[in-house]
mmCIF file of C-alpha atoms and ligand atoms in Angstrom:
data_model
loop_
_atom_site.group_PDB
_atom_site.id
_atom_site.type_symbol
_atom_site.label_atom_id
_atom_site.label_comp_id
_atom_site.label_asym_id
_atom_site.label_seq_id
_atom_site.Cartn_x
_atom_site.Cartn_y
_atom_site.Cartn_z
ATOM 1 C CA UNK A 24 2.816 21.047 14.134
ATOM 2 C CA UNK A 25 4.464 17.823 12.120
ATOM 3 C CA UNK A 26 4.212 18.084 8.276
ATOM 4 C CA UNK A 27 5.650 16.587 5.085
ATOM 5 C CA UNK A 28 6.513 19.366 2.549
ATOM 6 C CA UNK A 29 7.108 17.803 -0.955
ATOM 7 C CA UNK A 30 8.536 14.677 1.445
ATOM 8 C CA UNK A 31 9.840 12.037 -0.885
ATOM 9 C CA UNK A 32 11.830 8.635 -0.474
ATOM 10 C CA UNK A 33 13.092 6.752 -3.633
ATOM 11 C CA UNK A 34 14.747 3.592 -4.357
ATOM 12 C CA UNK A 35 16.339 1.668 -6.439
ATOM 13 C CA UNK A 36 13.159 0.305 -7.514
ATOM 14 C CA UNK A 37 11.411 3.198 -7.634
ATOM 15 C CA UNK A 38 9.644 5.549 -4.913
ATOM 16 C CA UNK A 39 8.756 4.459 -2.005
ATOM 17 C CA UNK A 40 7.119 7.776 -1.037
ATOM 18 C CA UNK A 41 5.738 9.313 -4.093
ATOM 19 C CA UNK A 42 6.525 13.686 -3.247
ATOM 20 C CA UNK A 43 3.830 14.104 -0.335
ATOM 21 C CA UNK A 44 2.541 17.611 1.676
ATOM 22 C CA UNK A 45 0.160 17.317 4.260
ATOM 23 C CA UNK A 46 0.194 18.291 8.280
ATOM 24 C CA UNK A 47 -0.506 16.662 11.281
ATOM 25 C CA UNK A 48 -1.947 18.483 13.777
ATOM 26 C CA UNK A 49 -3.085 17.356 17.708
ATOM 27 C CA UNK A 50 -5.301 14.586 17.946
ATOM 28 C CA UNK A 51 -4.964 10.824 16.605
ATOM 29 C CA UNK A 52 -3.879 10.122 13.037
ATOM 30 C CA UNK A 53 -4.248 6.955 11.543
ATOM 31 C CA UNK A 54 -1.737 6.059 8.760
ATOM 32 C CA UNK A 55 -3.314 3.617 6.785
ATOM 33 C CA UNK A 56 -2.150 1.031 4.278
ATOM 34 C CA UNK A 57 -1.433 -2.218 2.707
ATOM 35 C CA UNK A 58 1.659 -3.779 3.520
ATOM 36 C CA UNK A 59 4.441 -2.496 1.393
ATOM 37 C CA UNK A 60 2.744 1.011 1.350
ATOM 38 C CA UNK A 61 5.169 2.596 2.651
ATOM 39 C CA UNK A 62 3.937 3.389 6.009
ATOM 40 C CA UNK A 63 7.360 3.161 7.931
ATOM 41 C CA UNK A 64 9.125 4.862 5.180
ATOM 42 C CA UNK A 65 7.341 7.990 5.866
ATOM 43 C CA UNK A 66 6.796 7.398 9.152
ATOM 44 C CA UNK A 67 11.290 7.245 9.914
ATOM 45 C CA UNK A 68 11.278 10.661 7.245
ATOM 46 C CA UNK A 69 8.908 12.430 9.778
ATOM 47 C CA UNK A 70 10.572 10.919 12.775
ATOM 48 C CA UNK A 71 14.172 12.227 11.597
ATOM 49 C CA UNK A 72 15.123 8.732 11.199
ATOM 50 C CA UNK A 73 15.511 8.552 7.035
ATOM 51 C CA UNK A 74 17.236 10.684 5.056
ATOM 52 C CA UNK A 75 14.286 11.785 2.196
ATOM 53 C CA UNK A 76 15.330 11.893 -1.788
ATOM 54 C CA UNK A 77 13.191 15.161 -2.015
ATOM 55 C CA UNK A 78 11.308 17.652 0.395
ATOM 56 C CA UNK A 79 11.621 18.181 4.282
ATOM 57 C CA UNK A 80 9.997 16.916 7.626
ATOM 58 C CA UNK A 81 8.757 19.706 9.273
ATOM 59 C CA UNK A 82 8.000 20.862 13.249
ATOM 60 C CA UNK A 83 6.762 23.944 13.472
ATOM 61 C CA UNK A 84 8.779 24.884 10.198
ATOM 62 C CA UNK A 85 12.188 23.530 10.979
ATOM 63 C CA UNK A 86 13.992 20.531 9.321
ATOM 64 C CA UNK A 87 13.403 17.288 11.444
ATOM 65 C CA UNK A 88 16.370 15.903 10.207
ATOM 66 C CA UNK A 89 18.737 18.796 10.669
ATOM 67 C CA UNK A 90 17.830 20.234 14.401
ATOM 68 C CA UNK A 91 18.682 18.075 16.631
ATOM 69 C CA UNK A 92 15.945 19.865 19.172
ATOM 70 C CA UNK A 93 13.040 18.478 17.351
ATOM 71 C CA UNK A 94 13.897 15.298 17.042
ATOM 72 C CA UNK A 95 13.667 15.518 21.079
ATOM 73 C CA UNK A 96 10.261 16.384 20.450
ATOM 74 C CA UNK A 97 9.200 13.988 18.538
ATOM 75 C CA UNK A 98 8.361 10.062 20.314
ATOM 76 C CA UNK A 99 9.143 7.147 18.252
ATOM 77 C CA UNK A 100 8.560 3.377 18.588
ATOM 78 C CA UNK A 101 9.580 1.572 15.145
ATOM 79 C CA UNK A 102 7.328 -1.608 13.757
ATOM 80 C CA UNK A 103 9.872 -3.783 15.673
ATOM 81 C CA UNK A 104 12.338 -3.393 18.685
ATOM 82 C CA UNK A 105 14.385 -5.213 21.136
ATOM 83 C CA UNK A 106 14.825 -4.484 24.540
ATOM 84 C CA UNK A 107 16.996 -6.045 27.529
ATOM 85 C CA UNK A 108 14.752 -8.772 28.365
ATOM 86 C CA UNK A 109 16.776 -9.193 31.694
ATOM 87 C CA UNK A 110 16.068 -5.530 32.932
ATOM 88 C CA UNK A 111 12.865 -4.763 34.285
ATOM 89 C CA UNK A 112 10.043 -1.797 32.832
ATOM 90 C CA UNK A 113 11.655 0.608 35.358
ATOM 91 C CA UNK A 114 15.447 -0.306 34.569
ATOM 92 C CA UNK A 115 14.177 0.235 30.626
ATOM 93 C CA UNK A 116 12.816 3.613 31.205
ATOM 94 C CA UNK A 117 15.110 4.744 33.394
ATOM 95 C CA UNK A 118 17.582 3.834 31.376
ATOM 96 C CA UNK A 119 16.492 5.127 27.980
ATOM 97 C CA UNK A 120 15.720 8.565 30.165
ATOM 98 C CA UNK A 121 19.518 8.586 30.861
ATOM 99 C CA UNK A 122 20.720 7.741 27.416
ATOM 100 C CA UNK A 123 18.867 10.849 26.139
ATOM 101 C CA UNK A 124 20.745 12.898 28.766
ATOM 102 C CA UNK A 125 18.884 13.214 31.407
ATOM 103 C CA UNK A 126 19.793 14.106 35.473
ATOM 104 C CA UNK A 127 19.706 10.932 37.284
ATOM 105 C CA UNK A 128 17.531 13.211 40.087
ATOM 106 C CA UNK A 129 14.082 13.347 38.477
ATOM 107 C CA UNK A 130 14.461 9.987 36.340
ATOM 108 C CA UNK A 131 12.634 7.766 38.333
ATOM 109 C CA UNK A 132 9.820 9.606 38.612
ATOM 110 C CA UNK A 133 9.360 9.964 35.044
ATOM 111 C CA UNK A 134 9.922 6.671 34.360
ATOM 112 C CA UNK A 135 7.284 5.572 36.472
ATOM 113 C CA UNK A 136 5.090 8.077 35.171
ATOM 114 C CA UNK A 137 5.441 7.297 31.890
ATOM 115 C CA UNK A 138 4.689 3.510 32.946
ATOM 116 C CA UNK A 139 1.340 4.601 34.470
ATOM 117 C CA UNK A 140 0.393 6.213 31.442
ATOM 118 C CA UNK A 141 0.930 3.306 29.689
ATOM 119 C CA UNK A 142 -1.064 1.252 31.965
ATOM 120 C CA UNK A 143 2.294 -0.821 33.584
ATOM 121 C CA UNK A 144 2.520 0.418 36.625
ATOM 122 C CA UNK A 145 1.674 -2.756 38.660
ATOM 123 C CA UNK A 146 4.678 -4.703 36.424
ATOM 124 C CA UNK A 147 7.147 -2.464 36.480
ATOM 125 C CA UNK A 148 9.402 -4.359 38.568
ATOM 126 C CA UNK A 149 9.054 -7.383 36.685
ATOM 127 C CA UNK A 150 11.797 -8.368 34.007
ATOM 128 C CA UNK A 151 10.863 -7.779 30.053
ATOM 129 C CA UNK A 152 11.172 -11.249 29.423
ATOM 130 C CA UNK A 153 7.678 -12.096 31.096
ATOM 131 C CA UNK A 154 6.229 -9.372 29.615
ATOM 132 C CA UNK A 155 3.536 -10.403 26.783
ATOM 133 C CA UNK A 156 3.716 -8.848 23.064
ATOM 134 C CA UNK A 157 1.159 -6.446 24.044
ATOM 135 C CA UNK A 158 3.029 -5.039 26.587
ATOM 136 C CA UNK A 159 6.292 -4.769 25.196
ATOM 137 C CA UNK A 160 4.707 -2.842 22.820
ATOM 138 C CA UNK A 161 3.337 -0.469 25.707
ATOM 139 C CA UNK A 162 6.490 -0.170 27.045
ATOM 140 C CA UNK A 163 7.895 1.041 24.020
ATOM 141 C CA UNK A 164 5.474 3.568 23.896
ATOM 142 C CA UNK A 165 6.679 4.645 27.132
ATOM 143 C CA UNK A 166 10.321 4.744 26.213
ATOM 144 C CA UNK A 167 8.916 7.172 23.628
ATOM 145 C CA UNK A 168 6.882 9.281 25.627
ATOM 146 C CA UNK A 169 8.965 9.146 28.792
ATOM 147 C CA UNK A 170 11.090 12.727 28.056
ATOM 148 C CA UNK A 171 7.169 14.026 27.021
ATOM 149 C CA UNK A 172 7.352 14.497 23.201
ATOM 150 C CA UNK A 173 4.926 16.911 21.486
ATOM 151 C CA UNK A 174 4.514 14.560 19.125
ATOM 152 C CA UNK A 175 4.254 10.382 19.357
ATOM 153 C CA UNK A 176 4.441 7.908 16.405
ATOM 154 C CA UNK A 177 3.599 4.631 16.285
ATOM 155 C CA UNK A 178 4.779 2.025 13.319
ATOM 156 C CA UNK A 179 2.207 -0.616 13.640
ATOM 157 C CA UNK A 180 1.310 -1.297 17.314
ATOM 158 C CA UNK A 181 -1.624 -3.301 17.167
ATOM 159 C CA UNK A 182 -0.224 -5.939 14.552
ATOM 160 C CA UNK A 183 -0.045 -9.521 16.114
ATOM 161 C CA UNK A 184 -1.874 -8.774 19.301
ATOM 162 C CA UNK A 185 -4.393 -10.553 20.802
ATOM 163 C CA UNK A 186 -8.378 -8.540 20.753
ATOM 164 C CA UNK A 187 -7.744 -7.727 24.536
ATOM 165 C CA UNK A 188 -4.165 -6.385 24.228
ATOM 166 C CA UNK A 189 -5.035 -4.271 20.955
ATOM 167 C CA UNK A 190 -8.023 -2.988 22.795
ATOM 168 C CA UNK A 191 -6.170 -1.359 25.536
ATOM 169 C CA UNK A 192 -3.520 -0.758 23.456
ATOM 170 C CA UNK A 193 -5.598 1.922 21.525
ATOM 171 C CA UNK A 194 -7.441 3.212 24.786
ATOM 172 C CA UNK A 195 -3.847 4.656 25.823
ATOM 173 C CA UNK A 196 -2.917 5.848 22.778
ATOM 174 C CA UNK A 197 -6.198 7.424 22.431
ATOM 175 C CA UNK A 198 -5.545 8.575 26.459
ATOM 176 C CA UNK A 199 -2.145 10.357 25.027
ATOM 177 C CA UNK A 200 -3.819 11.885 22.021
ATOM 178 C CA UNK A 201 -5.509 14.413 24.388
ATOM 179 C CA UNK A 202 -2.120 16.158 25.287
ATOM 180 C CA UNK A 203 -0.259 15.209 21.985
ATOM 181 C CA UNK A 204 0.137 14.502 18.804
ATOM 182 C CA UNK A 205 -0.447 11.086 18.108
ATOM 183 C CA UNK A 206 0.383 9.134 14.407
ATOM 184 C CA UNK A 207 -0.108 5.313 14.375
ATOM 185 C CA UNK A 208 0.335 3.446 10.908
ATOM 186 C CA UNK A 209 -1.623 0.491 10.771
ATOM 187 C CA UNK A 210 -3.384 -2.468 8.640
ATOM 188 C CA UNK A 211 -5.440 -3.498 11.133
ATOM 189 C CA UNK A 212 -8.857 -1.641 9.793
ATOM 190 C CA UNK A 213 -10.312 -1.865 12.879
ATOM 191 C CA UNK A 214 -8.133 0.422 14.372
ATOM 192 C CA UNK A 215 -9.503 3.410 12.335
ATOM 193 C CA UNK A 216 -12.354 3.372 15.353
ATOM 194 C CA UNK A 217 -9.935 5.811 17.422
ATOM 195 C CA UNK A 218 -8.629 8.116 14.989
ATOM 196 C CA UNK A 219 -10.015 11.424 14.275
ATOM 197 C CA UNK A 220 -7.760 12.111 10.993
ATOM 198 C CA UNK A 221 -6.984 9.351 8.479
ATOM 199 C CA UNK A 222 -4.737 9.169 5.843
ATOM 200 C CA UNK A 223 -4.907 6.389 3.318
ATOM 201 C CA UNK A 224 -1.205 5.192 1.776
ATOM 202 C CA UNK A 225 -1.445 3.481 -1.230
ATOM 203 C CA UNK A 226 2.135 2.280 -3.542
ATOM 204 C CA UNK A 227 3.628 5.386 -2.154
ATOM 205 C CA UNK A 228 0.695 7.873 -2.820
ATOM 206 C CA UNK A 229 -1.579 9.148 -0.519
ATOM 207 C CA UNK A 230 -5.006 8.467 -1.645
ATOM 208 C CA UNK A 231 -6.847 10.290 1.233
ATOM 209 C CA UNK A 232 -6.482 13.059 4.115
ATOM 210 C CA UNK A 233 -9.566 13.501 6.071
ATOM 211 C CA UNK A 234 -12.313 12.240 8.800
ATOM 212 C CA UNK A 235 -14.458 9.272 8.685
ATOM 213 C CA UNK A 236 -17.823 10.151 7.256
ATOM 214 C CA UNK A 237 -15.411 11.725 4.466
ATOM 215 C CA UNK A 238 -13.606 7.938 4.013
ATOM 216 C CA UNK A 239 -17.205 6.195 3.973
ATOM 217 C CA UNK A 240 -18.367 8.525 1.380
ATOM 218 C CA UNK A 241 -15.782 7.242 -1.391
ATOM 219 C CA UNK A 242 -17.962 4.173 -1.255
ATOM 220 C CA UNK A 243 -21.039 5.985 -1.342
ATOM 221 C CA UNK A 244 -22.836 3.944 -4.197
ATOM 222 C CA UNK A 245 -20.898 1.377 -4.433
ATOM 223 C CA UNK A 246 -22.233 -0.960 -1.167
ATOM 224 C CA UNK A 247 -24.777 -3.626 -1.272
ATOM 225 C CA UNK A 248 -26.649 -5.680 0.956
ATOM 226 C CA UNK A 249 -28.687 -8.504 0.371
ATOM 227 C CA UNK A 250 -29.960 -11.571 2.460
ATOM 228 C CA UNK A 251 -29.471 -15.195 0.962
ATOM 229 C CA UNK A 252 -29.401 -18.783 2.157
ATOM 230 C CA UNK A 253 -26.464 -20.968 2.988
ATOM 231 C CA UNK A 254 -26.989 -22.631 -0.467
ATOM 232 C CA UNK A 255 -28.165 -19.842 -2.556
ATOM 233 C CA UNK A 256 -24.544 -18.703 -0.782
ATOM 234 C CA UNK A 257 -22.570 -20.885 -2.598
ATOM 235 C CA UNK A 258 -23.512 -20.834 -5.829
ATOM 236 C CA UNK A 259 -22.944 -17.083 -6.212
ATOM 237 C CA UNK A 260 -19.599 -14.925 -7.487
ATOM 238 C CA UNK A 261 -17.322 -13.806 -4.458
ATOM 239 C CA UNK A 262 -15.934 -11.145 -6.050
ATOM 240 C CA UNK A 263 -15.985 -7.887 -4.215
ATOM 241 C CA UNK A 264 -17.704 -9.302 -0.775
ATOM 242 C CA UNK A 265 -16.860 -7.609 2.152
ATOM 243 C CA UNK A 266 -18.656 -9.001 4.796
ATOM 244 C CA UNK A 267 -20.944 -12.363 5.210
ATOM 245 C CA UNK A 268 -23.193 -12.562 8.702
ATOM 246 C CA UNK A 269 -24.981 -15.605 9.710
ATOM 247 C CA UNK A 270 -28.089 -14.767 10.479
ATOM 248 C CA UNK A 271 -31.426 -16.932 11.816
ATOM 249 C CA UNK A 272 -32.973 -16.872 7.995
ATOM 250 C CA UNK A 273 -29.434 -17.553 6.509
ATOM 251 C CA UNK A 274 -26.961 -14.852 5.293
ATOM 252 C CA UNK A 275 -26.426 -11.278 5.200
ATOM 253 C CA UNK A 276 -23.933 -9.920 2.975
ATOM 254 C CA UNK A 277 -22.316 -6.984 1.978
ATOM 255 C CA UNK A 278 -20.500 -6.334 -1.238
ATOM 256 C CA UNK A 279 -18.838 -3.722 -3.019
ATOM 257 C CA UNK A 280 -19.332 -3.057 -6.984
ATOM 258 C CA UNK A 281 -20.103 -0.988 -9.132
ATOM 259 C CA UNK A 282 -23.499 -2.554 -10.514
ATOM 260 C CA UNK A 283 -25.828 -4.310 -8.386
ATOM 261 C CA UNK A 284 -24.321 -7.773 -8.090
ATOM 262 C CA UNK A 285 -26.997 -10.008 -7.164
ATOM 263 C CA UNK A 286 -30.904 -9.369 -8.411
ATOM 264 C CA UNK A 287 -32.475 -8.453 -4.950
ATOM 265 C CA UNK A 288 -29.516 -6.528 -3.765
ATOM 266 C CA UNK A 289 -30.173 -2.997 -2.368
ATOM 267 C CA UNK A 290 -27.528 -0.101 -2.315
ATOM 268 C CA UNK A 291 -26.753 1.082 1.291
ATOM 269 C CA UNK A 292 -24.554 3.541 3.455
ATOM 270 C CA UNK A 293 -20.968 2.432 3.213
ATOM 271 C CA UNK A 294 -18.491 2.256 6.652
ATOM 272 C CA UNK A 295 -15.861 3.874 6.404
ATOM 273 C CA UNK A 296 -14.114 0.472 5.916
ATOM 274 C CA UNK A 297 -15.606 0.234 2.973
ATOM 275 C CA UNK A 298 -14.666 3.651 2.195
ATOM 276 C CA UNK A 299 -10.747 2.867 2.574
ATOM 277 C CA UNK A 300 -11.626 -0.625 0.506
ATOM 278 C CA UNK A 301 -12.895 1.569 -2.301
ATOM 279 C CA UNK A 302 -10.474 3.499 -2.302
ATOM 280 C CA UNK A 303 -7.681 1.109 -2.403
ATOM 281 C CA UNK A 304 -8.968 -1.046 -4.625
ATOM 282 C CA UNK A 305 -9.781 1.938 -6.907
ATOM 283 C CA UNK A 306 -6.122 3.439 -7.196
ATOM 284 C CA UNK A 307 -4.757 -0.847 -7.395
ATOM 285 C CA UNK A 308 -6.867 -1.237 -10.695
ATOM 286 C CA UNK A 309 -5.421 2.342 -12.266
ATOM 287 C CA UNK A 310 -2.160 1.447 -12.040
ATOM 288 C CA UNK A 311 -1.798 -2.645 -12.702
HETATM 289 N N1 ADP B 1 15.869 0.054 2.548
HETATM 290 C C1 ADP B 1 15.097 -0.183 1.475
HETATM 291 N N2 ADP B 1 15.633 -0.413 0.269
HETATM 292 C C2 ADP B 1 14.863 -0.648 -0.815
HETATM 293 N N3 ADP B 1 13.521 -0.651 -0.799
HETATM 294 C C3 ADP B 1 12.915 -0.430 0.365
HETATM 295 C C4 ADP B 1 13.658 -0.170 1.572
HETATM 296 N N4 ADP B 1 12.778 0.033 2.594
HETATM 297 C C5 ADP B 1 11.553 -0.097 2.043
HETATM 298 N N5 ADP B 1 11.627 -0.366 0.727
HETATM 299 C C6 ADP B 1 10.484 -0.554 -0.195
HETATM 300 O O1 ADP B 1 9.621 0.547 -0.064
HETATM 301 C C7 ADP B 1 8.267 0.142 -0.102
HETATM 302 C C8 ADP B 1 7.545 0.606 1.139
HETATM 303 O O2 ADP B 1 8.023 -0.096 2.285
HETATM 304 P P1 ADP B 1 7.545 0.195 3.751
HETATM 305 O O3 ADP B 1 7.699 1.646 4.023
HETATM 306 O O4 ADP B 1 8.255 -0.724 4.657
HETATM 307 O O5 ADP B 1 5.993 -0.160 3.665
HETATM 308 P P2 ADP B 1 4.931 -0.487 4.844
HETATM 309 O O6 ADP B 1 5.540 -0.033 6.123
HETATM 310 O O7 ADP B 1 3.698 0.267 4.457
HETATM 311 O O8 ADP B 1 4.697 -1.962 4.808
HETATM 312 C C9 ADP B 1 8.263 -1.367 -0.273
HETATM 313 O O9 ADP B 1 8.091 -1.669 -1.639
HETATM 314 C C10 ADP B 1 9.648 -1.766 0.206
HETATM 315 O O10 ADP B 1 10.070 -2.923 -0.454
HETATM 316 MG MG1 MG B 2 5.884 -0.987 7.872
#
């Protein structure tokens, strides 16, 4: 199992990664944050990638940075890449498969399984440069996974892809999550739909390890909904609205506060969107 023991990162400007200690397990993780967070700070500590300021990256108990055997078993596709856009999928895989040492023998067959698993098995003979955003990022997933990691992480996949590509995107990381470890760091709240643990990162603290019904219940109490007209709409505050629906009668809306915020508003469940909006928005006002 991955974990963070007292894992720190500082800067000059202060920590990046306040001391954190918390395990990762099988399944899906979702890393989520604000930009600036410090998502891909902790996410290069675990990966063996950044040297912490304080603590250790764990698997199974050993230092990630200082055995050299679990960093082979540990996957990792950073927020951004660059690959030979002349080679094609199956010269990129086979190629990373080589550069970690592999045989020659048995690398073709790896690389083209790790393309099937990442749905690219029908362009795998086509060159990089036609390949969209969304499935560059698949393929970098299977450079990752291609000499079969225990554990994969993600930096951001789903950012700048289109609803289609981001969809399947998640359906085979969700697909890998059944054999592995899987941590994806995100800001895309949407993509908290496939993860069975979430953590919440918040100015280098983590605000939050646990499941969804636990996320939705740190807004419990703090949701309304109401129904208004288009312009009833405009004449009332903004402030804390997290969703507006058209509806045939006018407008449903959804807001989060801490007193009712409009006279015929009604407290109701909170998402667990809500819950990580509460949350974050909570631990913003403490400290500015
Ligand atoms: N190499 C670096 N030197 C100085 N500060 C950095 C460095 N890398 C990241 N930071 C700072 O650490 C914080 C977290 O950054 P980052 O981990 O990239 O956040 P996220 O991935 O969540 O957007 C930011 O305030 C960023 O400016
Ligand atoms: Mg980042």
């Amino acid at each position: 199992m991955l974990s963070a023991n007292h894992l720190g990162k500082r800067y000059k400007s202060g920590w990046a990664i306040h001391p954190i200690t918390v395990s990762f397990g099988p399944g899906m993780h979702g890393l989520l944050g604000p930009n600036g967070a410090g998502k891909s700070t902790l996410l290069r500590m675990l990966a063996g990638l950044l040297t912490p300021t304080t603590g250790n990256a764990l698997l199974d108990g050993e230092s990630v940075l200082q055995t050299y055997q679990c960093r082979q078993r540990i996957g990792f596709v950073p927020q951004s890449f660059r690959m030979y856009e002349q080679l094609t999928g199956l010269e990129t895989i086979r190629h990373a498969i080589r550069m970690r040492g592999a045989s020659a023998g048995s690398t073709s067959d790896r690389a083209a399984a790790a393309l099937d698993a990442v749905g690219l098995s029908a362009e795998l003979n086509r060159p990089v440069r036609s390949y969209s955003s969304g499935m560059k990022q698949r393929l970098g997933i299977a450079q990752a996974i291609a000499s079969d990691p225990e554990v994969l992480i993600v930096d951001e996949p789903t950012a700048g892809l289109d609803p289609e590509e981001r969809f399947r995107l998640r359906s085979v990381l969700a697909e890998l999550s059944q054999t592995k470890a899987v941590l994806l760091s995100t800001h895309v709240l949407s993509d908290i739909g496939i993860c069975e643990h979430i953590h919440v990162l918040c100015e280098g603290r983590l605000l939050f390890t646990g499941g969804k019904e636990q996320l939705a219940a740190h807004a419990r109490g703090l949701v309304w909904h109401w129904e208004t007209s288009e312009s009833e709409w405009r004449r009332q505050p903004s402030d804390g609205i997290v969703a507006a629906r058209r509806t045939e009668e006018g407008l449903e809306c959804r807001a989060l506060a801490m007193n009712q915020p409009y006279p015929y508003a009604i407290e109701t469940e909170p998402s667990m969107e809500e819950g990580y909006l509460a949350l974050i928005s909570a631990s913003t006002r403490h400290t500015r």
